Tab-separated table of C-alpha atoms in Angstrom:
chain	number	residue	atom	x	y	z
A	891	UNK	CA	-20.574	37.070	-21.257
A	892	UNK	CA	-21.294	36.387	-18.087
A	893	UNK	CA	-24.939	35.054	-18.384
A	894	UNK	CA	-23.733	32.881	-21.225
A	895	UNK	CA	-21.019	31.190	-18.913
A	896	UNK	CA	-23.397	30.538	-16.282
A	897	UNK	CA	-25.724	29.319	-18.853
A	898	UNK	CA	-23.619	26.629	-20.300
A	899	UNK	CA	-22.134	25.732	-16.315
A	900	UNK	CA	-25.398	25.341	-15.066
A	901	UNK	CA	-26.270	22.827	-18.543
A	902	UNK	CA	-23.052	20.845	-18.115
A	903	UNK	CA	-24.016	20.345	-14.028
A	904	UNK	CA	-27.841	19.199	-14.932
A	905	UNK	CA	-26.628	17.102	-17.745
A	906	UNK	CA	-24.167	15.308	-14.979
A	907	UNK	CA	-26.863	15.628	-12.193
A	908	UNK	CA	-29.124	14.071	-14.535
A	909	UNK	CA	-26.687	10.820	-15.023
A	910	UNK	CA	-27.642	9.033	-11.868
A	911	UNK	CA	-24.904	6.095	-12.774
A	912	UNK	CA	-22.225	8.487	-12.811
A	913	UNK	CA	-23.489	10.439	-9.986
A	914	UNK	CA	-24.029	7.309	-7.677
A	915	UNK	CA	-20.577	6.267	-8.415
A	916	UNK	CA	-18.970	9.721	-7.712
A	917	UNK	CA	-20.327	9.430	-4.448
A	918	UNK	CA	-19.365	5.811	-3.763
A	919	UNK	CA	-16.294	5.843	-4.696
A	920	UNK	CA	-15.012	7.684	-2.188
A	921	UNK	CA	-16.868	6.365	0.476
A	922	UNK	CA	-15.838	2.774	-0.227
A	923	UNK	CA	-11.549	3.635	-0.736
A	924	UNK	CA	-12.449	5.413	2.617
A	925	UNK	CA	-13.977	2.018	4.468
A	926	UNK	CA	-11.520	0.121	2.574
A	927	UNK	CA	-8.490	1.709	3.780
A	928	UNK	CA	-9.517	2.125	7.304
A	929	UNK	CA	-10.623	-1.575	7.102
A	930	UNK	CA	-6.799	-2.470	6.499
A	931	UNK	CA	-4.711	0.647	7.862
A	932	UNK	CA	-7.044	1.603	10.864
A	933	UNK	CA	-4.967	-0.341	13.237
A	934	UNK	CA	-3.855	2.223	15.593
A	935	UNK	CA	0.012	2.745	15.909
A	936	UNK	CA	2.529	0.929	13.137
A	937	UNK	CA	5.461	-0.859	14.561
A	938	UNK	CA	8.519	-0.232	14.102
A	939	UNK	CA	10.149	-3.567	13.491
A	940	UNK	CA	8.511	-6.831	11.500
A	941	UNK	CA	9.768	-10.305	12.720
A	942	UNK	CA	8.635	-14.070	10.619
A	943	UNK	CA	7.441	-16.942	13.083
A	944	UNK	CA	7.699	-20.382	12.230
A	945	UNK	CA	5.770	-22.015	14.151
A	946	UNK	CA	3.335	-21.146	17.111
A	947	UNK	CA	2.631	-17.744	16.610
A	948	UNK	CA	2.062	-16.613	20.433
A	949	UNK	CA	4.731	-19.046	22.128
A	950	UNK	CA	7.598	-16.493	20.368
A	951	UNK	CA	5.515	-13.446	21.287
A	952	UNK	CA	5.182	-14.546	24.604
A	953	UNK	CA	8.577	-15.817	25.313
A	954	UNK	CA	10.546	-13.099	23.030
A	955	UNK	CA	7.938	-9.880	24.009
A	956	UNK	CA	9.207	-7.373	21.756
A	957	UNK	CA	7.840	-3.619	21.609
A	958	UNK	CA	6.510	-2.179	18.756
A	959	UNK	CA	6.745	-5.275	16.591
A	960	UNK	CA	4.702	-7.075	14.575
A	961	UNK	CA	4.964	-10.547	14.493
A	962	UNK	CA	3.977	-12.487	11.035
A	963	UNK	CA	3.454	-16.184	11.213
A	964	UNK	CA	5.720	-17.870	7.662
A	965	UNK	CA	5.110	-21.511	6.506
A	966	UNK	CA	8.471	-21.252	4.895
A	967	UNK	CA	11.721	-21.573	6.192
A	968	UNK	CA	13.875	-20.927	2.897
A	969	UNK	CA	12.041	-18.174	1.471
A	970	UNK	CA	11.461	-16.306	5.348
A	971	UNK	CA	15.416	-16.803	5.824
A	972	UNK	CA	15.818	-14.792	1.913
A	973	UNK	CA	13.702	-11.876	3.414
A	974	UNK	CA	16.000	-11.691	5.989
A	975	UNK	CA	18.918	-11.664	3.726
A	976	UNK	CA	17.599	-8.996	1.771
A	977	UNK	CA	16.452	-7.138	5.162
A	978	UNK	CA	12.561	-7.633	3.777
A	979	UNK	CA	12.044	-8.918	7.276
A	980	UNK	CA	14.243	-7.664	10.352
A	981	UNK	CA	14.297	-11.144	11.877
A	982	UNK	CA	13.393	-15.087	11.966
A	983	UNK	CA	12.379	-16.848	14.693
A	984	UNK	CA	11.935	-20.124	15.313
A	985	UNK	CA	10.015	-20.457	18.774
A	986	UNK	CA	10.204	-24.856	18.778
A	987	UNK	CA	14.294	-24.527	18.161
A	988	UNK	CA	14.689	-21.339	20.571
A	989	UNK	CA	16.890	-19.803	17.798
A	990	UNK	CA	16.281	-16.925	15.975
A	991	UNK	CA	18.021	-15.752	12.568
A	992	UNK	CA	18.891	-11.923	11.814
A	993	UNK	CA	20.927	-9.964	9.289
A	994	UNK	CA	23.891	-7.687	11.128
A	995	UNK	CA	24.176	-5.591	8.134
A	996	UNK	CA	20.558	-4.929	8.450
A	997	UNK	CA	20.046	-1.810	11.395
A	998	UNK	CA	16.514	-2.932	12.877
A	999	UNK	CA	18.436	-6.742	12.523
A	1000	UNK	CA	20.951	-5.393	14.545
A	1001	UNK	CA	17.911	-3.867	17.294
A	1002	UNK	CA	15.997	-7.037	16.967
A	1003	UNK	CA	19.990	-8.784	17.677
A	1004	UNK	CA	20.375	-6.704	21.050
A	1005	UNK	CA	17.199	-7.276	22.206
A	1006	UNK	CA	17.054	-11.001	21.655
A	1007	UNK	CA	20.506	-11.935	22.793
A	1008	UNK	CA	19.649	-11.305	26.418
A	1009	UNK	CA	16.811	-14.172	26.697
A	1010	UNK	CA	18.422	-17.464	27.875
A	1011	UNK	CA	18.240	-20.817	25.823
A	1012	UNK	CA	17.869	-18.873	22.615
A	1013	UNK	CA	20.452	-18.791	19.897
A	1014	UNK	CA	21.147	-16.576	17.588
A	1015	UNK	CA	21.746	-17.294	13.676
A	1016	UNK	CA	23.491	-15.510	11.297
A	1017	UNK	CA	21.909	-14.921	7.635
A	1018	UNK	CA	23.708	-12.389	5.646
A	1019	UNK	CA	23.127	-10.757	2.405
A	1020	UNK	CA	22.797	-7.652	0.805
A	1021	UNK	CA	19.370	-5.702	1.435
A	1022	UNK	CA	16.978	-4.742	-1.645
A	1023	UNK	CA	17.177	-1.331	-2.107
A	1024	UNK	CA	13.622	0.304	-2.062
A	1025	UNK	CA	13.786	1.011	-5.697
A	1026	UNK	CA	14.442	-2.415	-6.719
A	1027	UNK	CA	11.846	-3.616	-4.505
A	1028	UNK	CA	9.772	-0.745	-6.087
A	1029	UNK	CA	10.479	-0.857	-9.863
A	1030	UNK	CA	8.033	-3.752	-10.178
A	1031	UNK	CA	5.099	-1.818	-8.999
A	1032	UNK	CA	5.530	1.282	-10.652
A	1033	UNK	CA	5.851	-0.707	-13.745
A	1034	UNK	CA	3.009	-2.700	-12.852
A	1035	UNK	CA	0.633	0.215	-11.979
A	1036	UNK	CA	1.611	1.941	-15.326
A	1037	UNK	CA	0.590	-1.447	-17.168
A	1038	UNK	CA	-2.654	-1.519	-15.282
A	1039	UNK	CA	-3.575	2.161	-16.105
A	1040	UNK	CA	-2.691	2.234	-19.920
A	1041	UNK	CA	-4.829	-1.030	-19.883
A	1042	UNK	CA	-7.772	-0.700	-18.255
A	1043	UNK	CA	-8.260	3.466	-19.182
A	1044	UNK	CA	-6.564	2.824	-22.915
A	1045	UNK	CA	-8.846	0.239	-23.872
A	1046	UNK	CA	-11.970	0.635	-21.626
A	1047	UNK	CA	-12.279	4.287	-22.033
A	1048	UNK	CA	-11.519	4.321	-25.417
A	1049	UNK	CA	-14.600	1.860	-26.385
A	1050	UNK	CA	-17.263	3.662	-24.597
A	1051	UNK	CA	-16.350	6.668	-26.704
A	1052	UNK	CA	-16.562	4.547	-29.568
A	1053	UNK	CA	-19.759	3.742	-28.777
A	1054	UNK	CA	-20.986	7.333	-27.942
A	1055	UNK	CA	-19.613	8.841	-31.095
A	1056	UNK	CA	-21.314	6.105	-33.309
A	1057	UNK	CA	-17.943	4.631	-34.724
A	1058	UNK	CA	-18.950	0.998	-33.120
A	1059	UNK	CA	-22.241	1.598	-34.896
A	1060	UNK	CA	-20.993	2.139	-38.330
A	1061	UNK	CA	-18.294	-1.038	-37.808
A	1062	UNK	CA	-21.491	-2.834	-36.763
A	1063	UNK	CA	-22.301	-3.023	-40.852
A	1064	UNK	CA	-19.599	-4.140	-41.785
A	1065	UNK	CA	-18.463	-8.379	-41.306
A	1066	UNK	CA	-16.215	-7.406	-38.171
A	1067	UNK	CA	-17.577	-9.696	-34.871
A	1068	UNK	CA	-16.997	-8.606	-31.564
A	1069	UNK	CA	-14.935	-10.866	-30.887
A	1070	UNK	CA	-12.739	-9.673	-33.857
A	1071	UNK	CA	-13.466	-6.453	-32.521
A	1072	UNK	CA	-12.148	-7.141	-28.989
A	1073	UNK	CA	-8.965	-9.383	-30.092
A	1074	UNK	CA	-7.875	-6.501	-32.370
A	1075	UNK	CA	-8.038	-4.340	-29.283
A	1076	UNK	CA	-5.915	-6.575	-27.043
A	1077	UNK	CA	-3.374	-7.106	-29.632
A	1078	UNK	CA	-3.334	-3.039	-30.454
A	1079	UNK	CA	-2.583	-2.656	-26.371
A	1080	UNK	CA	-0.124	-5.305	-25.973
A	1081	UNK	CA	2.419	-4.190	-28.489
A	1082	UNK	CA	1.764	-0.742	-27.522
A	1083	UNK	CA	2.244	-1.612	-23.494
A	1084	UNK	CA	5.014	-4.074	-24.059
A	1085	UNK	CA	7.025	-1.832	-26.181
A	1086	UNK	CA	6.587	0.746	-23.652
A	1087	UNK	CA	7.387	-1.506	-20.608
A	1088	UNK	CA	10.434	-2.811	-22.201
A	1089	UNK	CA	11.584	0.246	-22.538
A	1090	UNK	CA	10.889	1.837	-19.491
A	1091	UNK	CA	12.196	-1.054	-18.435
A	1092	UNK	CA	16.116	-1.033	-19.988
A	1093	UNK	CA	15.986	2.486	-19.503
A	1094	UNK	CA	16.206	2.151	-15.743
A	1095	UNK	CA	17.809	-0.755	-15.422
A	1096	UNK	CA	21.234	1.142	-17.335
A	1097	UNK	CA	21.211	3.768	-14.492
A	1098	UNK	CA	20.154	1.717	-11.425
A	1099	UNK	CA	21.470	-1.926	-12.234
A	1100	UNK	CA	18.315	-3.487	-10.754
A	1101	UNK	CA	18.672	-7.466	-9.772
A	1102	UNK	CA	17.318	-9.821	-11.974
A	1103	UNK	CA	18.445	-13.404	-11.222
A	1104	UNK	CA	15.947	-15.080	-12.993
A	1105	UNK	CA	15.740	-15.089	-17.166
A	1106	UNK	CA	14.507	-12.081	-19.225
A	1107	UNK	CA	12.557	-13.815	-21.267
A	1108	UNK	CA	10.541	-15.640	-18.342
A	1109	UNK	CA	9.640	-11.632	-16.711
A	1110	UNK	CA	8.793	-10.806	-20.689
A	1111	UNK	CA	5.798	-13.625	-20.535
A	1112	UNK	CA	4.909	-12.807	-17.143
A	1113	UNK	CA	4.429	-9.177	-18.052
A	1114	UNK	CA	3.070	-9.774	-21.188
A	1115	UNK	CA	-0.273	-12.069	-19.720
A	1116	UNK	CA	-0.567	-9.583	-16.838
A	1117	UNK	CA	-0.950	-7.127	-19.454
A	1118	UNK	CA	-3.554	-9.093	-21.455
A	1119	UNK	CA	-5.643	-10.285	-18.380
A	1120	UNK	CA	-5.860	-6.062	-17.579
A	1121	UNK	CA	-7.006	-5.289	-21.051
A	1122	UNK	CA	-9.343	-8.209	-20.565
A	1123	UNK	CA	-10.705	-6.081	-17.830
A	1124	UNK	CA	-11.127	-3.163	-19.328
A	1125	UNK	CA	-13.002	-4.679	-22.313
A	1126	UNK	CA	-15.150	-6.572	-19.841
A	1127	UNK	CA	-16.163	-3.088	-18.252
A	1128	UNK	CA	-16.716	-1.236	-21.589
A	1129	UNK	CA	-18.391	-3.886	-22.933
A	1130	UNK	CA	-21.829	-2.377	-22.514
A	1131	UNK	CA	-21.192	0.628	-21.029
A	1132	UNK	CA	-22.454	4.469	-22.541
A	1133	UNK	CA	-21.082	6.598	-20.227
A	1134	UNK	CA	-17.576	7.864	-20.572
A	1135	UNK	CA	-17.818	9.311	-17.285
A	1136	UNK	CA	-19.661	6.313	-15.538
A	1137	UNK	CA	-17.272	4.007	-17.334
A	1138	UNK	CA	-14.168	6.435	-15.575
A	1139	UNK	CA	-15.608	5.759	-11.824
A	1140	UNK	CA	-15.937	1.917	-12.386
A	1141	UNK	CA	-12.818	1.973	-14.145
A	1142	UNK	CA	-11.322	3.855	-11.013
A	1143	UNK	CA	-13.091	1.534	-8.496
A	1144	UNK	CA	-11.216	-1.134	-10.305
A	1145	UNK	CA	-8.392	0.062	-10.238
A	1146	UNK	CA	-7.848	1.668	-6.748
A	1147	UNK	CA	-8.106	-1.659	-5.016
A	1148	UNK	CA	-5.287	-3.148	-6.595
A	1149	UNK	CA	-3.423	-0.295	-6.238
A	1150	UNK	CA	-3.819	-0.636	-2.854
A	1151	UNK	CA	-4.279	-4.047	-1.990
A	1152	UNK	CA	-2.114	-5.550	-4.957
A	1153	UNK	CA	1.813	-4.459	-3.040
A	1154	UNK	CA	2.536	-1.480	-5.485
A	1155	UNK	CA	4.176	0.388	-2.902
A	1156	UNK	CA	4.665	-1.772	0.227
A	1157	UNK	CA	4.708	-5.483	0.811
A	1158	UNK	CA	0.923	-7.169	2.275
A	1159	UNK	CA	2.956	-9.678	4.644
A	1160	UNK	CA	1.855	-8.202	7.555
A	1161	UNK	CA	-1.417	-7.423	6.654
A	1162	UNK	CA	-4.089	-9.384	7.585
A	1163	UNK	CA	-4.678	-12.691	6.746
A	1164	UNK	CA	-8.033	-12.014	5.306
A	1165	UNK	CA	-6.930	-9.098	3.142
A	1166	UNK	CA	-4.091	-10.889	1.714
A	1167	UNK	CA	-6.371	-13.385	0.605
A	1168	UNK	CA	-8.311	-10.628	-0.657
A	1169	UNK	CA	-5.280	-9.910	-2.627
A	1170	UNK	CA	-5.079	-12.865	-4.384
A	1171	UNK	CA	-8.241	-12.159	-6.191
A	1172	UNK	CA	-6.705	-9.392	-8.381
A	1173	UNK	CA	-4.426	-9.608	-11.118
A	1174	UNK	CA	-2.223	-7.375	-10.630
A	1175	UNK	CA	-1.597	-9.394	-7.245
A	1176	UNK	CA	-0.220	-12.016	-9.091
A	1177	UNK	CA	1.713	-10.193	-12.166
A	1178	UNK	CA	3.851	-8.335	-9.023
A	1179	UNK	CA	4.407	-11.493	-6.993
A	1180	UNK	CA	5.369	-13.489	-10.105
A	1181	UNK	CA	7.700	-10.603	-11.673
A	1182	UNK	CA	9.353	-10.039	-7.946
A	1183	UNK	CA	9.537	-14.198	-7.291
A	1184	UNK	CA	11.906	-13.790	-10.806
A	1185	UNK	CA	13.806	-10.799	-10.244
A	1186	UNK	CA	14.833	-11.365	-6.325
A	1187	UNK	CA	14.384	-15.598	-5.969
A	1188	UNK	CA	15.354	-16.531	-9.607
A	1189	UNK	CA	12.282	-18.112	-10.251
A	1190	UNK	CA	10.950	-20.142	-13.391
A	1191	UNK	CA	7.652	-20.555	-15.058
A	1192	UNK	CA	7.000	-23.615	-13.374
A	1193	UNK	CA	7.406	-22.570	-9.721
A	1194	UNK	CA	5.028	-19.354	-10.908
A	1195	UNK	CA	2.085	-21.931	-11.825
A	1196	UNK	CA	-0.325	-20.531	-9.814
A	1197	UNK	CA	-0.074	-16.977	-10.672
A	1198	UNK	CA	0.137	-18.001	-14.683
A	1199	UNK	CA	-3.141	-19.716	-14.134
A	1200	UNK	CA	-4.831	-17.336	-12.512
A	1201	UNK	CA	-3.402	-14.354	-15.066
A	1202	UNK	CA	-4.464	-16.657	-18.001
A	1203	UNK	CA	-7.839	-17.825	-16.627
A	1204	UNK	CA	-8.939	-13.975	-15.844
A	1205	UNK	CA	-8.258	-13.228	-19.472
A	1206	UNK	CA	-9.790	-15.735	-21.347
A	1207	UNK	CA	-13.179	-15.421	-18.810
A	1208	UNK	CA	-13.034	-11.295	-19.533
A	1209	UNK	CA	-12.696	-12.081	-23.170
A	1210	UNK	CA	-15.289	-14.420	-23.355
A	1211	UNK	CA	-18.137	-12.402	-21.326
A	1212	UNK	CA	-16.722	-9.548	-22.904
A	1213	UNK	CA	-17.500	-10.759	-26.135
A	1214	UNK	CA	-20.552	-12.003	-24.953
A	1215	UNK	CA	-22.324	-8.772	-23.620
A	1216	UNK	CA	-20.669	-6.360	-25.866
A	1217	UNK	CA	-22.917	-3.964	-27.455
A	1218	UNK	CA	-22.373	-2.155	-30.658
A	1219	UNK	CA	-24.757	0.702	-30.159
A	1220	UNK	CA	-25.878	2.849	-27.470
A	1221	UNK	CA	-29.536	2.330	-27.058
């Protein structure tokens, strides 16, 4: 019994060993989330507090010199001052006016408050509101990550089974075109994801009465294109692909960046302004910022133009090529 276990071990390990794709991407996987994350974490201690500048940057560090806080230079005055309000950021300040805006119901607002009020010429400014809970702040990224998942694995990993069992290669005979092929797919996953997420979705929002002060229907769309441009991925990656195990690593080193890099679990605006922009280039980037811009800020489709267009542009391009390259057989 033994012999025949070690037999059909050492077979499995050769046939893997043997896969060089596969093997190469076991082993760079790692390696890369590893550079990756030092690349953007490997900063050395975190602070403790987070305060907006707008304006010059090192006139309110120099004049304000606050320990163990990192100071993030905004553009925008409004939508700084609504962080504030929902304690997103512990403080405002604006080094040109000497004033600086804080939320007293917020606790590291009311630190930032005691330090500040000390230092002569500056004002302080009230801006109250109620702070996001975590899980409201959070309930877009878990929902998110889920979408991206189902998508990518659910339709990626799906085809290059297809393809290894021969099923692609008997549909091959009949009039079906890729491109039928791969819209049939994307429709299949969208109703399937979207009845999920929706779902989900009222499930939670009964027990936790999450905000949402911008319309239903607008966070339906939004969810519903960042669910087709991840689909779109996944078909793009599977297109060609033979290897359900090679197609599992790239799906993987897909996905792990935007888990990362994409604010699932914390926000990016005091990351680096080079990995933020970074960001930008994945879609799950922009289905997050554009569901959180409606839930918190009451936002509408026309003030989310940018991430629409980059949602809808992904898709249609990972369509297209998908069609493109897709291959019914294996050899």
């Amino acid at each position: 019994m033994i012999k025949r276990i070690g037999a059909l071990m050492w077979a499995r390990n050769l046939e893997f060993m043997r896969d060089r794709s596969t093997l190469g991407w076991n082993i760079l996987l790692p390696v890369l989330l590893v550079l990756g994350l030092s690349a953007v974490f490997g900063n050395g201690v975190r602070p403790l507090l987070k305060v907006a500048v707008l304006g010059e940057l090192p006139v309110a560090q120099e004049q304000t010199r606050l320990e163990f806080t990192q100071y993030v230079a905004v553009e925008d005055r409004q939508s700084s001052l609504a962080k504030v309000g929902r304690h997103q950021l512990d403080a405002l300040l604006i080094p040109a006016e000497q004033r600086y805006f804080y939320n007293p119901s917020s606790p590291k607002g009311a630190v930032i408050h005691r330090m500040l009020q000390t230092l002569p010429n500056w004002t302080a400014e009230v801006e109250e509101g109620a702070g996001l809970r975590y899980v409201d702040w959070l309930l877009p990224g878990i929902l998110g990550m889920n979408i991206m998942f189902s998508c990518l694995f659910g339709v990626g990993y799906v085809i290059v089974r297809y393809r290894k069992n021969g099923y692609l290669k008997r549909l091959s005979a009949t009039p079906v075109s890729a491109l039928d092929f791969i819209i049939a797919q994307v429709l299949s996953r969208l109703v399937l994801i979207m009845v999920i997420t929706v779902a989900v979705f009222a499930g939670v929002h009964a027990v936790f009465d999450f905000p949402v002060q911008g319309a239903y229907l607008d966070l339906f769309l939004v969810t519903l294109l960042g669910c087709a441009s991840m689909v779109s991925i996944g078909l793009l990656v599977a297109s060609r692909l033979t290897s359900e195990e090679l197609a599992g690593g790239l799906l993987n080193f897909v996905a792990w960046p935007m888990m990362v890099l994409s604010g699932v679990w914390f926000s990016l605006d005091g990351a680096p302004q080079w990995v933020q922009q970074a960001s930008l280039l994945l879609p799950l980037t922009h289905l997050l910022q554009a569901a959180r811009a409606i839930m918190f800020d009451g936002a509408g489709l026309a003030e989310l133009s940018l991430q629409l267009a980059a949602l809808g542009g992904l898709t249609v391009v990972c369509i297209m090529l998908a069609a493109a390259s897709f291959r019914w057989r294996q050899q």
